[in-house]
Amino acid sequence: KQEVTQIPAALSVPEGENLVLNCSFTDSAIYNLQWFRQDPGKGLTSLLLIQSSQREQTSGRLNASLDKSSGRSTLYIAASQPGDSATYLCAPNEKLTFGTGTRLTIIP
Amino acid sequence: DGGITQSPKYLFRKEGQNVTLSCEQNLNHDAMYWYRQDPGQGLRLIYYSQIVNDFQKGDIAEGYSVSREKKESFPLTVTSAQKNPTAFYLCASSMFGNTEAFFGQGTRLTVV
């Protein structure tokens, strides 16, 4: 059974800093991996989808990498802004198994 | 305006009553999913469907039922057999399994 772990569980950084969120998963036989953000009391917003054949995917200030063999993905956020404050979740696209996410707070 | 619509946003029910949560999508997606989220916990899969008239149990299906009579609709019924139904319920869809998934805004169910 796929298990997903995200470290750290919570992170607070000053505005403008670059940061990295980590995601690890136990079953490397995945087709792709998706990153989401969730604002309090809201649904999930898709940020990036990385296909298993890709190593990286970029969207604006976000860059996600995927290393299937080691069961790891990272989400890099450049020049963080207060609006980036949210919970970030990763999910291997095999019935979308989720961990508990990383709660990110950007301090103005 | 394409997307996934969950209704209602808030739902209150008395203990022992069945309740049905609505999920509709106009994205022409084949696959649809239901998740449950509890405070401080990740999302847990209840049921999923990859095609009309077919669905499979997820990790926590006990006390729930679904139907998939139309491609665009995947309603979830929370039955009286569900021991702790108060939670935030999220519906998602994707073109087919293993493609980008999109979520609705959720229904917060409170059972009193």
GROMACS .gro file of C-alpha atoms in nm:
model
  220
    1LYS     CA    1   0.000   0.000   0.000
    2GLN     CA    2   0.132   0.341  -0.098
    3GLU     CA    3   0.232   0.564   0.195
    4VAL     CA    4   0.319   0.931   0.159
    5THR     CA    5   0.522   1.140   0.402
    6GLN     CA    6   0.576   1.513   0.388
    7ILE     CA    7   0.844   1.685   0.591
    8PRO     CA    8   0.833   1.927   0.760
    9ALA     CA    9   0.475   1.923   0.886
   10ALA     CA   10   0.487   2.300   0.927
   11LEU     CA   11   0.721   2.572   0.804
   12SER     CA   12   0.738   2.948   0.863
   13VAL     CA   13   0.969   3.167   0.658
   14PRO     CA   14   1.006   3.541   0.595
   15GLU     CA   15   0.868   3.684   0.275
   16GLY     CA   16   1.105   3.673  -0.019
   17GLU     CA   17   1.290   3.357   0.079
   18ASN     CA   18   1.322   3.054  -0.145
   19LEU     CA   19   1.206   2.728   0.009
   20VAL     CA   20   1.179   2.355  -0.054
   21LEU     CA   21   0.901   2.121   0.048
   22ASN     CA   22   0.970   1.748   0.057
   23CYS     CA   23   0.753   1.451  -0.032
   24SER     CA   24   0.846   1.084  -0.006
   25PHE     CA   25   0.646   0.779  -0.109
   26THR     CA   26   0.698   0.408  -0.056
   27ASP     CA   27   0.587   0.256  -0.387
   28SER     CA   28   0.795   0.388  -0.676
   29ALA     CA   29   0.576   0.222  -0.941
   30ILE     CA   30   0.383   0.541  -1.015
   31TYR     CA   31   0.274   0.700  -1.342
   32ASN     CA   32   0.302   1.057  -1.215
   33LEU     CA   33   0.283   1.276  -0.907
   34GLN     CA   34   0.071   1.582  -0.843
   35TRP     CA   35   0.126   1.877  -0.608
   36PHE     CA   36  -0.170   2.066  -0.461
   37ARG     CA   37  -0.229   2.357  -0.229
   38GLN     CA   38  -0.519   2.379   0.014
   39ASP     CA   39  -0.638   2.697   0.178
   40PRO     CA   40  -0.823   2.664   0.511
   41GLY     CA   41  -1.174   2.526   0.467
   42LYS     CA   42  -1.133   2.498   0.090
   43GLY     CA   43  -1.083   2.230  -0.169
   44LEU     CA   44  -0.749   2.143  -0.328
   45THR     CA   45  -0.599   2.346  -0.611
   46SER     CA   46  -0.375   2.163  -0.856
   47LEU     CA   47  -0.030   2.321  -0.885
   48LEU     CA   48   0.182   2.084  -1.090
   49LEU     CA   49   0.165   1.736  -1.238
   50ILE     CA   50   0.493   1.557  -1.310
   51GLN     CA   51   0.483   1.258  -1.541
   52SER     CA   52   0.699   0.961  -1.442
   53SER     CA   53   0.908   1.018  -1.755
   54GLN     CA   54   0.986   1.375  -1.651
   55ARG     CA   55   1.237   1.488  -1.392
   56GLU     CA   56   1.102   1.841  -1.344
   57GLN     CA   57   0.799   2.058  -1.407
   58THR     CA   58   0.779   2.435  -1.372
   59SER     CA   59   0.494   2.681  -1.335
   60GLY     CA   60   0.582   3.041  -1.258
   61ARG     CA   61   0.769   3.054  -0.925
   62LEU     CA   62   0.708   2.684  -0.863
   63ASN     CA   63   0.937   2.402  -0.965
   64ALA     CA   64   0.870   2.039  -0.883
   65SER     CA   65   1.113   1.751  -0.926
   66LEU     CA   66   1.055   1.378  -0.920
   67ASP     CA   67   1.297   1.095  -0.847
   68LYS     CA   68   1.096   0.776  -0.883
   69SER     CA   69   1.380   0.541  -0.796
   70SER     CA   70   1.429   0.699  -0.455
   71GLY     CA   71   1.059   0.768  -0.397
   72ARG     CA   72   1.105   1.143  -0.356
   73SER     CA   73   0.964   1.465  -0.493
   74THR     CA   74   1.041   1.824  -0.401
   75LEU     CA   75   0.847   2.145  -0.455
   76TYR     CA   76   1.064   2.455  -0.482
   77ILE     CA   77   0.899   2.793  -0.427
   78ALA     CA   78   1.101   3.096  -0.532
   79ALA     CA   79   1.067   3.445  -0.385
   80SER     CA   80   0.791   3.346  -0.143
   81GLN     CA   81   0.493   3.577  -0.089
   82PRO     CA   82   0.230   3.596   0.188
   83GLY     CA   83  -0.025   3.462  -0.062
   84ASP     CA   84   0.173   3.139  -0.075
   85SER     CA   85   0.061   3.061   0.281
   86ALA     CA   86  -0.140   2.737   0.263
   87THR     CA   87  -0.107   2.363   0.315
   88TYR     CA   88   0.081   2.189   0.037
   89LEU     CA   89   0.007   1.826  -0.046
   90CYS     CA   90   0.166   1.579  -0.281
   91ALA     CA   91  -0.008   1.273  -0.421
   92PRO     CA   92   0.124   0.992  -0.638
   93ASN     CA   93  -0.141   0.955  -0.907
   94GLU     CA   94  -0.243   0.608  -0.814
   95LYS     CA   95  -0.585   0.677  -0.670
   96LEU     CA   96  -0.420   0.988  -0.523
   97THR     CA   97  -0.280   0.870  -0.191
   98PHE     CA   98  -0.217   1.169   0.035
   99GLY     CA   99   0.003   1.240   0.333
  100THR     CA  100  -0.081   1.509   0.588
  101GLY     CA  101   0.092   1.787   0.395
  102THR     CA  102   0.316   2.078   0.491
  103ARG     CA  103   0.151   2.386   0.641
  104LEU     CA  104   0.344   2.684   0.506
  105THR     CA  105   0.329   3.032   0.658
  106ILE     CA  106   0.502   3.323   0.486
  107ILE     CA  107   0.575   3.606   0.730
  108PRO     CA  108   0.538   3.958   0.577
  109ASP     CA  109  -1.770   2.772  -1.666
  110GLY     CA  110  -1.609   2.428  -1.634
  111GLY     CA  111  -1.531   2.258  -1.308
  112ILE     CA  112  -1.648   2.042  -1.023
  113THR     CA  113  -1.939   2.149  -0.810
  114GLN     CA  114  -2.010   2.010  -0.466
  115SER     CA  115  -2.329   2.093  -0.286
  116PRO     CA  116  -2.422   2.194  -0.032
  117LYS     CA  117  -2.119   2.368   0.121
  118TYR     CA  118  -2.243   2.302   0.476
  119LEU     CA  119  -2.475   2.023   0.583
  120PHE     CA  120  -2.622   1.942   0.922
  121ARG     CA  121  -2.798   1.615   1.002
  122LYS     CA  122  -2.925   1.435   1.305
  123GLU     CA  123  -2.756   1.116   1.413
  124GLY     CA  124  -2.911   0.808   1.253
  125GLN     CA  125  -3.018   0.982   0.932
  126ASN     CA  126  -2.876   0.904   0.592
  127VAL     CA  127  -2.751   1.203   0.394
  128THR     CA  128  -2.644   1.240   0.030
  129LEU     CA  129  -2.366   1.473  -0.086
  130SER     CA  130  -2.373   1.593  -0.443
  131CYS     CA  131  -2.077   1.606  -0.684
  132GLU     CA  132  -2.119   1.719  -1.045
  133GLN     CA  133  -1.851   1.784  -1.308
  134ASN     CA  134  -1.873   1.926  -1.660
  135LEU     CA  135  -1.512   1.848  -1.753
  136ASN     CA  136  -1.607   1.530  -1.941
  137HIS     CA  137  -1.386   1.334  -1.701
  138ASP     CA  138  -1.420   0.959  -1.678
  139ALA     CA  139  -1.283   0.910  -1.326
  140MET     CA  140  -1.435   1.052  -1.009
  141TYR     CA  141  -1.331   1.019  -0.645
  142TRP     CA  142  -1.460   1.085  -0.294
  143TYR     CA  143  -1.230   1.169  -0.005
  144ARG     CA  144  -1.278   1.242   0.360
  145GLN     CA  145  -1.059   1.488   0.552
  146ASP     CA  146  -1.048   1.515   0.931
  147PRO     CA  147  -0.869   1.792   1.124
  148GLY     CA  148  -0.494   1.742   1.122
  149GLN     CA  149  -0.518   1.439   0.896
  150GLY     CA  150  -0.461   1.379   0.529
  151LEU     CA  151  -0.725   1.293   0.275
  152ARG     CA  152  -0.852   0.936   0.282
  153LEU     CA  153  -1.013   0.770  -0.020
  154ILE     CA  154  -1.372   0.652   0.029
  155TYR     CA  155  -1.482   0.539  -0.319
  156TYR     CA  156  -1.372   0.593  -0.676
  157SER     CA  157  -1.522   0.531  -1.018
  158GLN     CA  158  -1.337   0.507  -1.347
  159ILE     CA  159  -1.639   0.456  -1.569
  160VAL     CA  160  -2.016   0.490  -1.560
  161ASN     CA  161  -2.197   0.214  -1.370
  162ASP     CA  162  -1.876   0.094  -1.207
  163PHE     CA  163  -1.707   0.195  -0.881
  164GLN     CA  164  -1.459   0.052  -0.630
  165LYS     CA  165  -1.413   0.083  -0.256
  166GLY     CA  166  -1.130   0.293  -0.126
  167ASP     CA  167  -0.959   0.267   0.210
  168ILE     CA  168  -1.254   0.371   0.429
  169ALA     CA  169  -1.572   0.267   0.242
  170GLU     CA  170  -1.759   0.124   0.540
  171GLY     CA  171  -2.073   0.325   0.616
  172TYR     CA  172  -2.076   0.495   0.275
  173SER     CA  173  -2.240   0.419  -0.060
  174VAL     CA  174  -2.213   0.571  -0.407
  175SER     CA  175  -2.369   0.547  -0.751
  176ARG     CA  176  -2.243   0.643  -1.096
  177GLU     CA  177  -2.543   0.644  -1.327
  178LYS     CA  178  -2.419   0.941  -1.529
  179LYS     CA  179  -2.069   1.040  -1.631
  180GLU     CA  180  -2.099   1.385  -1.478
  181SER     CA  181  -2.245   1.283  -1.140
  182PHE     CA  182  -2.106   1.082  -0.847
  183PRO     CA  183  -2.322   1.126  -0.535
  184LEU     CA  184  -2.204   0.999  -0.197
  185THR     CA  185  -2.448   0.874   0.067
  186VAL     CA  186  -2.334   0.878   0.427
  187THR     CA  187  -2.541   0.610   0.599
  188SER     CA  188  -2.634   0.567   0.963
  189ALA     CA  189  -2.379   0.284   0.974
  190GLN     CA  190  -2.093   0.535   0.955
  191LYS     CA  191  -1.981   0.570   1.317
  192ASN     CA  192  -1.818   0.911   1.294
  193PRO     CA  193  -1.958   1.095   0.990
  194THR     CA  194  -1.870   1.452   1.089
  195ALA     CA  195  -1.592   1.556   0.850
  196PHE     CA  196  -1.498   1.757   0.542
  197TYR     CA  197  -1.581   1.568   0.222
  198LEU     CA  198  -1.402   1.634  -0.105
  199CYS     CA  199  -1.487   1.517  -0.454
  200ALA     CA  200  -1.235   1.501  -0.739
  201SER     CA  201  -1.229   1.403  -1.104
  202SER     CA  202  -0.970   1.327  -1.371
  203MET     CA  203  -0.980   1.243  -1.741
  204PHE     CA  204  -0.896   0.887  -1.646
  205GLY     CA  205  -0.689   0.730  -1.374
  206ASN     CA  206  -0.335   0.868  -1.344
  207THR     CA  207  -0.398   1.202  -1.511
  208GLU     CA  208  -0.428   1.544  -1.351
  209ALA     CA  209  -0.703   1.553  -1.090
  210PHE     CA  210  -0.921   1.850  -1.000
  211PHE     CA  211  -1.115   1.901  -0.679
  212GLY     CA  212  -1.442   2.059  -0.577
  213GLN     CA  213  -1.468   2.305  -0.288
  214GLY     CA  214  -1.589   2.046  -0.041
  215THR     CA  215  -1.891   1.981   0.180
  216ARG     CA  216  -1.860   2.013   0.555
  217LEU     CA  217  -2.094   1.763   0.717
  218THR     CA  218  -2.185   1.795   1.082
  219VAL     CA  219  -2.391   1.526   1.250
  220VAL     CA  220  -2.550   1.617   1.582
   0.00000   0.00000   0.00000
